[in-house]
Amino acid sequence: MFAASDRAQLSALDVSAELFFNEVVENLNLFNPTPGRPYAHVGIADTVRRYQQSACTSGAKTTETTPEKAAERAPEEPKDERNRLSNFPRFRLDQTFYGWVHDLSQAEDIAEFTTILGTTTARAYTQITSAMTLIHGLPKFHARCLAGEFTIEHVNAAAHACRDVKFKNLPSVDDYLADRRADITLETFKKSLGMKIAVLEPLEERVEEASKRRRVDITTGDDGTACLTLTGPAPELQACYIRIAAFARAIRSGNVAPFSDQVKPGISIDDNRGIDALMFDILTRTCPQLNIRVTSNNTTTGETETREIPLDVPTDASLAPADVVNAVKEGIANASADAEEDDDGLEAEVVLRMPTHGQWLESQAKMITTVPFLTLAGESDLPGVFSDGSPIPADTARRIAGHSKSWSRILTDPATGTPVDAKATTYQIPISVRQTLIAKWQTCTIPGCTRRSENTEIDHLIPFDHDRPGSGGLTQFNNLHCLCKLHHQAKTDRKYSVRMSHTGVLEYVFRHGITTESAPGDHPINAAHAKLFDAMRQREAEPSDPPESDDRFRGDPSRNARSPNTSTQGTRSPNAPRLDSPPQDGASHGDIRISEERPGPEAAAGRPGWVKNDPMISAFASKNEWIWDSGGPPPF
């Protein structure tokens, strides 16, 4: 029944694309040599090929925007039926289907679509754009979908991801999807496709385009609820989300230090709201700190001055919006009165503040970013990725890395880019292994769960035998995966089973007999990174493998073909380790020991030693846990 539903929805997309395309042909008055039959043309891939051949023939970049001029410059081709067909209508190499649909649509046609679909204008545009992207931009992937290899959810995800891909890059994306493994979860599919697109197109341009479309939308339901949607550049929204989550955790844990100047001594915070409810309340109910920021321009010197002025607002319980408005007006009037004669163009805004000083943020939130080594070294502009698989521009990744306080090296498979083995010898999982697992899985591994892997627990597929550690269930890379607390407990309660069916692929068996596989996504950015390493080796007079920085990996020839990435996070000691810092006191940076007393020297500025682990440092801290800090500077 679901397969039939998918086929019906694919048919609906096919009809949507056909109807809209016919409307475009009619509105553009394009000549159809066979009236009564569909307008014949070559697809996006063939049109791109024609433009590229034309550019090679002319020896210059193709700047033509009309298919007629491009066809005039194209080389002589065999006069078969296909080569007599026109190019894709209104084709430009830098055009996207999002822009194509919006540029060529007519208001009355969209209104007609909206009426037929019984939806909104925005949803009608989404339907048409998705249909055009799938049918005309991704024909090979479309064929696989018709064959039942992918679900309609994969179709929607691919269409959404590719709607802003330039026409010149769509054939490469389609080729990638034509060979893409089909037995993958939706989240894995979306993240891998996003990284493939980031390799093909400068992410800075996509972020800039997203910034132009930044917006806030609200959808109201008939049950009294509503959904507020923020759409815009990922870095800003990631930072916003982390700040709100950190604020909520501080309240939930009773951490009053950030609010010490606002609460009386001896007051504690006892709040029974969950984290999600707290985040909602913070976002919707947080009152602005009663300051205004005033900016003035000096017409004589040309200098701009910004200062903050506290507002005198009544603090009684009956505070009305008019009181705040009056206080703001009074504050602006006082600022104008205090301004110098040459000051002009006073601008004022109300300042909303939450605790943001570094020490507090470090104890509440962390951001894990994986950066290709060559990008970090300035030898490449491959994008980095957040822990959830979202690509970020190279410059942004380098800037985040520059402020990071701890570093881990991750080795990746050169073919797929997937993170590979990291070693552990005890039940306690070292930071280096945890970071590699986070980069590999990105989310909880159970199908459908989107909990970020850094907020999950590490599960042993074969349970660790505490009584006889050598008999099975060892802390080895292929015996570990990420499960959120809820699904980890369900596994412990034997509500489902999971095993490693073959290398790197998990097999879940649920109680009604449904069986499915969960595999980590491939990582096109890391794969492209490995190719850059190979190219650098070929340019060297005497090729040599990149030097290994950890003696634990020396002598393993399988490591030589793997590409190292650098993972950063922002919650560790200010003196982060060098990648090549040697073990001291029998321990390496990030190693954990359980002891009631400190197991060795105490860490200090620039000096290695043991640091007590607690929830302020790690969400996975347990009692009597100590972490080794190498005390070295960052590796750059």
XYZ file of C-alpha atoms in Angstrom:
636
model
C 0.000 0.000 0.000
C 2.815 2.421 0.799
C 4.573 1.511 -2.439
C 1.337 2.245 -4.309
C 1.093 5.566 -2.446
C 4.641 6.445 -3.510
C 3.843 5.624 -7.140
C 0.724 7.786 -6.984
C 2.685 10.734 -5.563
C 5.390 10.283 -8.209
C 2.648 10.340 -10.852
C 1.312 13.550 -9.313
C 4.770 15.118 -9.549
C 5.062 13.981 -13.162
C 1.716 15.591 -14.014
C 2.659 18.795 -12.140
C 5.907 19.086 -14.103
C 4.159 18.395 -17.419
C 1.390 20.935 -16.805
C 3.739 23.686 -15.667
C 6.234 23.036 -18.476
C 3.465 23.239 -21.083
C 2.320 26.538 -19.572
C 5.892 27.900 -19.826
C 6.211 26.823 -23.466
C 2.910 28.506 -24.271
C 3.727 31.706 -22.371
C 7.132 31.967 -24.083
C 5.548 31.352 -27.517
C 8.168 28.717 -28.310
C 7.875 27.194 -31.765
C 6.698 23.589 -31.685
C 7.419 21.818 -35.013
C 4.957 19.063 -34.132
C 1.711 20.720 -32.968
C -0.479 18.482 -30.874
C 2.543 16.688 -29.409
C 4.658 17.693 -26.381
C 7.367 20.264 -27.012
C 10.530 18.272 -27.837
C 13.840 19.298 -26.316
C 17.027 17.777 -24.887
C 17.410 17.477 -21.150
C 19.526 19.488 -18.730
C 22.534 17.139 -19.043
C 22.647 17.329 -22.849
C 22.159 21.093 -22.800
C 25.054 21.459 -20.354
C 27.186 19.257 -22.629
C 26.371 21.464 -25.623
C 27.353 24.605 -23.722
C 30.598 23.019 -22.534
C 31.483 21.855 -26.042
C 30.689 25.326 -27.345
C 32.981 26.867 -24.719
C 35.816 24.501 -25.640
C 35.404 25.319 -29.317
C 35.460 29.068 -28.769
C 38.395 28.876 -26.327
C 36.605 31.187 -23.905
C 33.965 31.077 -21.222
C 30.400 30.690 -22.400
C 28.492 33.815 -21.495
C 25.544 33.370 -23.838
C 22.155 33.334 -22.184
C 20.059 32.263 -25.158
C 20.014 28.742 -26.601
C 19.961 30.134 -30.148
C 23.352 31.864 -29.800
C 24.853 28.869 -28.048
C 23.656 26.584 -30.807
C 25.302 28.820 -33.432
C 28.691 28.330 -31.747
C 28.306 24.604 -31.127
C 30.569 22.251 -33.115
C 29.211 20.271 -36.048
C 27.344 17.189 -34.810
C 25.808 14.202 -36.596
C 22.438 15.171 -38.000
C 20.412 12.615 -36.045
C 17.011 13.269 -34.511
C 18.399 14.035 -31.022
C 20.825 16.714 -32.170
C 18.059 18.539 -34.023
C 16.161 19.073 -30.769
C 16.208 22.435 -29.010
C 18.008 23.099 -25.768
C 16.132 23.131 -22.487
C 14.007 26.334 -22.538
C 15.515 29.493 -21.021
C 18.645 27.625 -20.026
C 21.504 29.339 -18.192
C 24.459 27.572 -16.655
C 24.006 29.482 -13.403
C 20.201 29.131 -13.309
C 18.468 26.960 -10.679
C 15.055 25.338 -10.768
C 13.947 27.516 -7.881
C 14.780 30.610 -9.923
C 13.531 29.072 -13.201
C 10.081 28.309 -11.771
C 9.692 31.683 -10.066
C 10.952 33.601 -13.114
C 8.684 31.862 -15.616
C 5.534 31.359 -13.561
C 2.413 33.407 -14.068
C 0.304 34.503 -11.121
C -2.900 33.112 -12.611
C -1.284 29.762 -13.369
C -0.076 29.452 -9.770
C -3.537 30.392 -8.528
C -4.948 27.585 -10.675
C -2.454 25.128 -9.270
C -3.322 26.295 -5.774
C -7.004 25.704 -6.413
C -6.435 22.200 -7.780
C -4.107 21.216 -4.947
C -6.265 22.840 -2.276
C -3.191 24.319 -0.651
C -1.307 27.607 -0.301
C 0.702 29.488 -2.881
C 3.942 28.573 -1.133
C 3.020 24.870 -1.188
C 2.063 25.114 -4.864
C 5.469 26.598 -5.670
C 7.115 23.832 -3.652
C 5.156 21.160 -5.539
C 6.047 22.613 -8.944
C 9.707 23.235 -8.103
C 10.098 19.721 -6.706
C 8.411 18.225 -9.772
C 10.597 20.141 -12.249
C 13.767 19.362 -10.298
C 13.025 15.654 -10.141
C 11.673 15.078 -13.668
C 13.988 17.367 -15.646
C 16.983 17.856 -13.352
C 17.436 14.347 -11.910
C 16.122 11.912 -14.567
C 18.389 9.009 -13.539
C 17.392 9.315 -9.898
C 13.756 9.626 -11.015
C 14.047 6.303 -12.860
C 15.329 4.606 -9.689
C 12.422 6.100 -7.740
C 9.921 4.762 -10.285
C 11.552 1.348 -9.849
C 10.785 1.534 -6.132
C 14.378 1.821 -4.893
C 13.683 5.039 -2.950
C 10.633 6.245 -1.040
C 8.716 9.447 -1.637
C 10.494 10.932 1.399
C 13.832 10.468 -0.392
C 12.292 12.088 -3.480
C 11.161 15.130 -1.504
C 14.517 15.432 0.246
C 16.465 15.254 -3.036
C 14.176 17.760 -4.746
C 14.480 20.194 -1.840
C 18.272 19.864 -1.680
C 18.707 20.319 -5.448
C 16.267 23.158 -6.061
C 19.103 25.697 -5.608
C 21.782 23.692 -7.460
C 22.948 25.395 -10.651
C 21.950 23.691 -13.906
C 25.612 23.096 -14.770
C 26.040 20.932 -11.643
C 22.775 19.000 -11.757
C 24.129 16.243 -14.076
C 26.910 15.488 -11.563
C 24.398 15.286 -8.724
C 22.177 13.035 -10.827
C 25.130 10.738 -11.598
C 25.900 10.564 -7.869
C 22.291 9.636 -7.036
C 22.199 7.124 -9.888
C 24.918 5.085 -8.151
C 23.984 5.929 -4.557
C 23.283 3.026 -2.196
C 19.526 2.742 -1.694
C 19.456 0.954 1.688
C 19.964 4.085 3.771
C 17.880 6.087 6.179
C 16.424 9.425 5.173
C 18.671 11.488 7.454
C 21.802 9.755 6.162
C 20.643 10.308 2.574
C 20.004 14.030 3.155
C 23.354 14.672 4.840
C 25.410 12.805 2.243
C 23.603 14.578 -0.596
C 24.151 17.929 1.109
C 27.882 17.261 1.360
C 28.054 16.178 -2.302
C 26.432 19.464 -3.335
C 28.858 21.367 -1.085
C 31.765 19.784 -2.992
C 30.335 20.901 -6.357
C 29.289 24.436 -5.482
C 31.006 27.106 -3.339
C 29.162 26.956 -0.054
C 29.712 30.676 0.454
C 27.398 31.378 -2.489
C 24.720 29.048 -1.142
C 24.949 30.590 2.337
C 24.710 34.055 0.797
C 21.629 32.991 -1.140
C 20.128 31.517 2.030
C 20.836 34.779 3.837
C 18.892 36.696 1.186
C 15.904 34.440 1.803
C 16.083 34.492 5.600
C 12.639 34.654 7.048
C 10.383 33.686 9.926
C 7.159 31.817 9.147
C 4.305 30.690 11.343
C 1.784 27.951 10.642
C -1.248 27.789 12.893
C -3.038 24.510 13.523
C -6.692 23.953 14.280
C -5.892 22.491 17.704
C -4.573 25.713 19.208
C -0.902 25.085 18.380
C 1.364 26.850 15.933
C 4.748 26.202 14.339
C 7.326 28.984 14.091
C 9.924 28.364 11.382
C 13.202 30.255 11.025
C 14.850 29.882 7.622
C 18.294 31.282 6.908
C 22.057 30.601 6.995
C 22.970 27.523 9.024
C 25.846 29.066 11.099
C 23.619 31.775 12.605
C 20.771 29.385 13.370
C 23.154 26.765 14.793
C 24.599 29.390 17.148
C 21.105 30.600 18.119
C 19.969 27.050 18.906
C 23.063 26.300 21.000
C 22.688 29.515 23.021
C 19.043 28.809 23.841
C 19.799 25.171 24.719
C 22.669 26.255 26.990
C 20.450 28.784 28.753
C 17.800 26.096 29.310
C 20.314 23.600 30.728
C 21.597 26.221 33.165
C 18.102 26.751 34.538
C 17.357 23.007 34.579
C 20.503 22.236 36.566
C 19.972 25.108 39.018
C 23.103 26.946 37.894
C 22.450 30.466 39.222
C 25.956 31.852 38.669
C 25.052 33.647 35.408
C 22.161 35.352 37.198
C 23.981 36.202 40.450
C 23.429 39.912 39.935
C 19.688 39.387 39.497
C 18.796 37.033 42.364
C 19.150 37.448 46.106
C 21.788 35.434 48.030
C 20.562 32.012 49.071
C 17.953 31.814 46.301
C 17.962 28.563 44.325
C 16.298 27.668 41.025
C 13.861 24.761 41.204
C 12.245 24.287 37.814
C 10.366 21.149 36.788
C 10.041 22.038 33.121
C 11.788 19.838 30.582
C 14.588 21.146 28.374
C 12.334 21.467 25.315
C 9.701 23.388 27.296
C 12.392 25.643 28.788
C 13.854 26.387 25.360
C 10.391 27.340 24.114
C 9.753 29.597 27.097
C 13.160 31.264 26.791
C 12.623 31.973 23.098
C 9.081 33.274 23.498
C 8.971 34.794 26.996
C 12.419 36.136 27.801
C 12.113 39.820 28.683
C 14.722 42.125 27.193
C 17.320 43.489 29.530
C 16.253 47.068 30.011
C 18.977 48.747 27.996
C 19.036 50.554 24.701
C 21.995 50.642 22.344
C 22.457 54.112 20.850
C 24.560 54.669 17.726
C 25.581 58.197 16.728
C 27.567 59.526 13.751
C 29.881 62.518 14.204
C 29.574 64.676 11.081
C 32.900 66.407 11.764
C 35.177 63.442 12.375
C 33.103 60.820 10.575
C 33.427 58.483 13.561
C 30.603 56.229 14.720
C 30.047 55.755 18.438
C 27.929 53.052 20.080
C 26.981 53.076 23.758
C 24.422 51.349 25.940
C 22.131 53.231 28.306
C 20.109 51.554 31.087
C 16.398 52.276 30.992
C 14.393 53.489 33.944
C 11.383 51.155 33.765
C 8.945 50.466 36.640
C 9.508 47.034 38.188
C 6.031 46.471 39.611
C 3.985 43.469 38.556
C 1.519 45.592 36.585
C 4.130 46.639 34.024
C 2.369 47.394 30.742
C 3.814 47.567 27.200
C 3.241 51.317 27.256
C 5.637 51.602 30.218
C 8.433 49.999 28.186
C 7.666 52.210 25.170
C 7.717 55.351 27.305
C 11.005 54.306 28.931
C 12.597 53.735 25.525
C 11.439 57.125 24.286
C 12.772 58.781 27.427
C 16.102 56.988 27.062
C 16.431 58.149 23.449
C 15.530 61.716 24.453
C 18.191 61.693 27.186
C 20.748 60.300 24.713
C 19.888 63.086 22.267
C 20.258 65.688 24.985
C 23.682 64.319 25.941
C 24.867 64.096 22.346
C 27.474 66.492 21.055
C 26.532 69.197 18.585
C 28.182 67.390 15.696
C 26.422 64.091 16.365
C 23.842 63.212 13.776
C 21.528 60.352 12.941
C 20.936 58.814 16.368
C 19.726 55.229 16.108
C 18.481 53.228 19.084
C 17.452 49.620 19.617
C 16.300 47.641 22.632
C 18.908 45.080 23.681
C 17.858 41.544 24.583
C 20.545 39.777 26.588
C 21.157 36.265 27.798
C 24.355 35.125 29.585
C 26.986 34.887 26.851
C 30.356 35.298 28.564
C 32.837 32.611 27.571
C 33.247 30.859 30.921
C 29.512 30.300 31.254
C 29.023 29.123 27.674
C 31.902 26.660 27.928
C 30.228 24.995 30.892
C 26.868 24.709 29.127
C 27.272 24.119 25.416
C 29.673 22.691 22.883
C 29.909 22.740 19.112
C 31.728 19.913 17.355
C 33.047 20.721 13.892
C 34.994 18.431 11.562
C 37.438 20.248 9.297
C 39.503 18.646 6.477
C 43.183 18.994 7.321
C 44.060 20.691 4.013
C 41.273 23.228 4.564
C 42.667 23.958 8.015
C 46.151 24.387 6.514
C 44.859 26.772 3.836
C 45.651 24.343 0.997
C 41.996 23.689 0.143
C 38.573 25.292 0.395
C 36.650 22.084 1.013
C 33.888 22.849 3.516
C 33.809 21.622 7.096
C 30.743 20.026 8.643
C 28.837 20.378 11.884
C 28.274 17.261 13.947
C 24.861 16.783 12.316
C 26.447 16.627 8.841
C 25.549 20.166 7.748
C 28.318 21.679 5.559
C 29.815 25.057 6.493
C 32.054 27.319 4.374
C 35.804 26.813 4.646
C 36.429 30.287 6.082
C 33.786 29.739 8.770
C 35.251 26.325 9.614
C 38.736 27.815 9.978
C 37.377 30.580 12.189
C 35.636 28.053 14.455
C 38.808 25.972 14.586
C 40.811 29.027 15.568
C 38.687 29.428 18.710
C 38.504 25.741 19.576
C 40.083 24.455 22.763
C 40.488 20.756 22.038
C 41.403 18.765 18.963
C 41.039 15.136 17.871
C 42.346 13.437 14.749
C 39.890 11.339 12.729
C 41.003 8.865 10.062
C 38.656 8.320 7.116
C 38.159 5.772 4.371
C 39.510 7.332 1.142
C 36.740 5.859 -1.034
C 33.620 6.778 0.953
C 34.982 9.361 3.397
C 33.398 7.501 6.330
C 35.413 7.694 9.592
C 37.179 4.437 10.347
C 38.639 2.624 13.330
C 39.773 4.250 16.544
C 41.153 2.114 19.391
C 40.015 1.628 22.949
C 41.161 -0.997 25.427
C 38.837 -0.470 28.399
C 35.100 -0.327 29.026
C 35.405 3.436 29.442
C 35.428 4.984 25.970
C 38.220 7.542 25.352
C 37.404 10.928 23.877
C 39.183 10.087 20.606
C 36.960 7.039 20.030
C 33.805 8.919 21.010
C 34.630 11.761 18.600
C 35.191 9.323 15.733
C 31.887 7.564 16.433
C 30.113 10.944 16.506
C 31.608 11.876 13.139
C 30.744 8.465 11.688
C 27.086 8.168 12.721
C 26.098 11.849 13.230
C 22.796 10.814 14.859
C 21.302 8.035 16.959
C 21.563 4.959 14.724
C 18.008 3.669 15.124
C 16.042 4.474 11.936
C 14.123 7.730 12.130
C 15.764 9.173 15.247
C 17.417 12.553 14.662
C 19.027 13.016 18.082
C 22.545 14.355 17.460
C 25.237 11.820 18.169
C 27.116 14.094 20.586
C 24.004 13.985 22.801
C 23.705 10.194 22.667
C 25.209 7.336 24.638
C 27.696 4.818 23.240
C 26.267 1.308 23.127
C 28.172 -1.987 23.001
C 26.441 -4.186 20.412
C 27.729 -7.259 22.247
C 27.465 -6.336 25.948
C 30.735 -5.817 27.769
C 31.442 -8.667 30.209
C 32.528 -6.860 33.364
C 33.333 -10.140 35.136
C 35.410 -11.561 32.272
C 36.455 -8.615 30.020
C 38.462 -10.850 27.700
C 35.560 -13.137 26.827
C 33.587 -10.789 24.596
C 31.838 -7.486 24.160
C 35.122 -5.566 23.950
C 35.302 -1.813 23.472
C 36.215 -2.046 19.803
C 35.142 0.289 17.031
C 32.955 -2.244 15.216
C 31.224 -3.151 18.490
C 30.164 0.430 19.237
C 27.475 2.757 17.925
C 25.443 5.767 19.069
C 22.043 5.424 20.742
C 20.087 8.164 22.453
C 19.129 7.496 26.065
C 15.540 6.540 25.177
C 16.476 3.985 22.518
C 19.443 2.712 24.537
C 17.085 1.897 27.412
C 14.665 0.205 25.017
C 17.501 -1.997 23.753
C 18.487 -2.794 27.336
C 14.842 -3.769 27.971
C 15.031 -6.112 24.942
C 12.261 -4.344 23.037
C 14.296 -4.783 19.862
C 17.643 -6.253 18.889
C 20.531 -4.864 16.890
C 23.672 -6.480 15.533
C 26.442 -5.768 13.050
C 25.249 -7.710 9.991
C 28.450 -6.975 8.088
C 31.231 -4.443 8.385
C 29.850 -1.040 9.268
C 26.163 -1.945 8.734
C 23.715 -2.411 11.618
C 20.719 -4.716 11.382
C 17.690 -3.855 13.510
C 15.002 -6.469 14.229
C 11.768 -5.189 15.774
C 9.149 -7.134 17.682
C 6.722 -7.524 14.777
C 9.417 -9.108 12.636
C 10.305 -5.966 10.656
C 14.008 -5.996 9.792
C 15.978 -3.057 8.451
C 19.579 -2.019 8.034
C 21.231 1.208 9.175
C 24.541 2.207 7.604
C 26.667 5.307 8.152
C 26.484 7.751 5.297
C 29.349 8.185 2.920
C 31.133 11.516 3.207
C 31.850 13.099 -0.208
C 33.810 15.958 1.386
C 36.231 13.542 3.044
C 36.460 11.510 -0.169
C 37.354 14.670 -2.114
C 39.890 15.451 0.623
C 41.563 12.069 0.079
C 41.808 12.775 -3.662
C 43.553 16.073 -2.907
C 46.088 14.200 -0.800
C 46.731 11.792 -3.676
C 47.193 14.710 -6.084
C 49.696 16.324 -3.708
C 51.647 13.071 -3.456
C 51.843 12.818 -7.241
C 53.237 16.340 -7.448
C 56.027 15.516 -5.041
C 59.296 14.333 -6.553
C 59.500 11.616 -3.912
C 55.952 10.694 -2.868
C 55.531 9.916 0.786
C 52.571 9.336 3.061
C 51.579 12.086 5.504
C 53.486 11.571 8.764
C 51.627 9.741 11.494
C 51.345 11.802 14.663
C 50.440 9.025 17.080
C 52.794 6.125 17.828
C 49.785 3.910 18.419
C 49.090 3.920 14.663
C 52.662 3.342 13.447
C 53.334 0.108 11.632
C 49.760 -0.261 10.396
C 50.006 -0.128 6.579
C 46.229 0.166 6.234
C 46.468 3.648 7.746
C 48.630 5.014 4.953
C 45.760 5.315 2.489
C 43.450 7.057 4.891
C 42.868 10.748 5.014
C 43.155 12.524 8.385
C 40.568 15.092 9.329
C 40.703 17.322 12.355
C 37.709 17.505 14.677
C 37.313 20.436 17.028
C 35.050 21.171 19.952
C 34.783 24.104 22.290
C 34.407 22.800 25.837
C 37.844 21.593 26.893
C 40.915 23.039 28.547
C 42.141 26.397 27.159
C 45.490 24.714 26.473
C 44.467 22.148 23.878
C 46.954 19.397 22.906
C 49.184 19.307 19.889
C 48.282 16.547 17.475
C 51.736 15.088 17.988
C 52.030 15.545 21.766
C 53.529 12.359 23.259
C 51.858 10.418 26.077
C 52.852 11.517 29.565
C 52.340 9.792 32.911
C 51.303 6.719 30.908
C 48.273 8.521 29.452
C 47.260 10.389 26.286
C 45.144 13.522 26.093
C 41.506 12.732 26.816
C 42.160 9.391 28.529
C 39.932 8.710 31.540
C 40.684 6.985 34.830
C 38.384 6.135 37.729
C 39.825 6.945 41.147
C 38.683 8.501 44.414
C 41.960 10.462 44.553
C 43.714 12.285 41.735
C 45.748 9.531 39.960
C 48.715 11.809 39.261
C 49.881 15.407 39.005
C 47.305 18.185 38.767
C 46.958 19.971 35.437
C 47.926 23.624 35.352
C 48.456 26.297 32.697
C 50.913 24.835 30.188
C 51.568 21.779 32.379
C 50.083 18.294 31.792
C 48.086 16.594 34.495
C 44.751 15.208 35.648
C 41.508 17.204 35.717
C 38.371 16.118 37.594
C 35.588 15.356 35.135
C 32.093 16.583 35.938
C 28.901 17.503 34.043
C 30.265 21.011 33.474
C 32.984 19.471 31.274
C 31.226 16.459 29.820
C 27.614 15.337 29.746
C 28.895 11.764 30.169
C 30.845 12.362 33.362
C 30.561 9.736 36.102
C 31.643 9.595 39.722
C 35.385 9.709 40.523
C 36.320 10.264 36.865
C 39.569 12.033 35.938
C 40.703 13.236 32.477
C 44.325 13.632 31.343
C 45.084 17.103 29.901
C 48.367 17.248 27.958
C 48.669 21.011 28.496
C 49.992 21.696 24.994
C 49.086 24.657 22.734
C 46.763 24.310 19.698
C 48.414 22.671 16.643
C 48.672 25.841 14.558
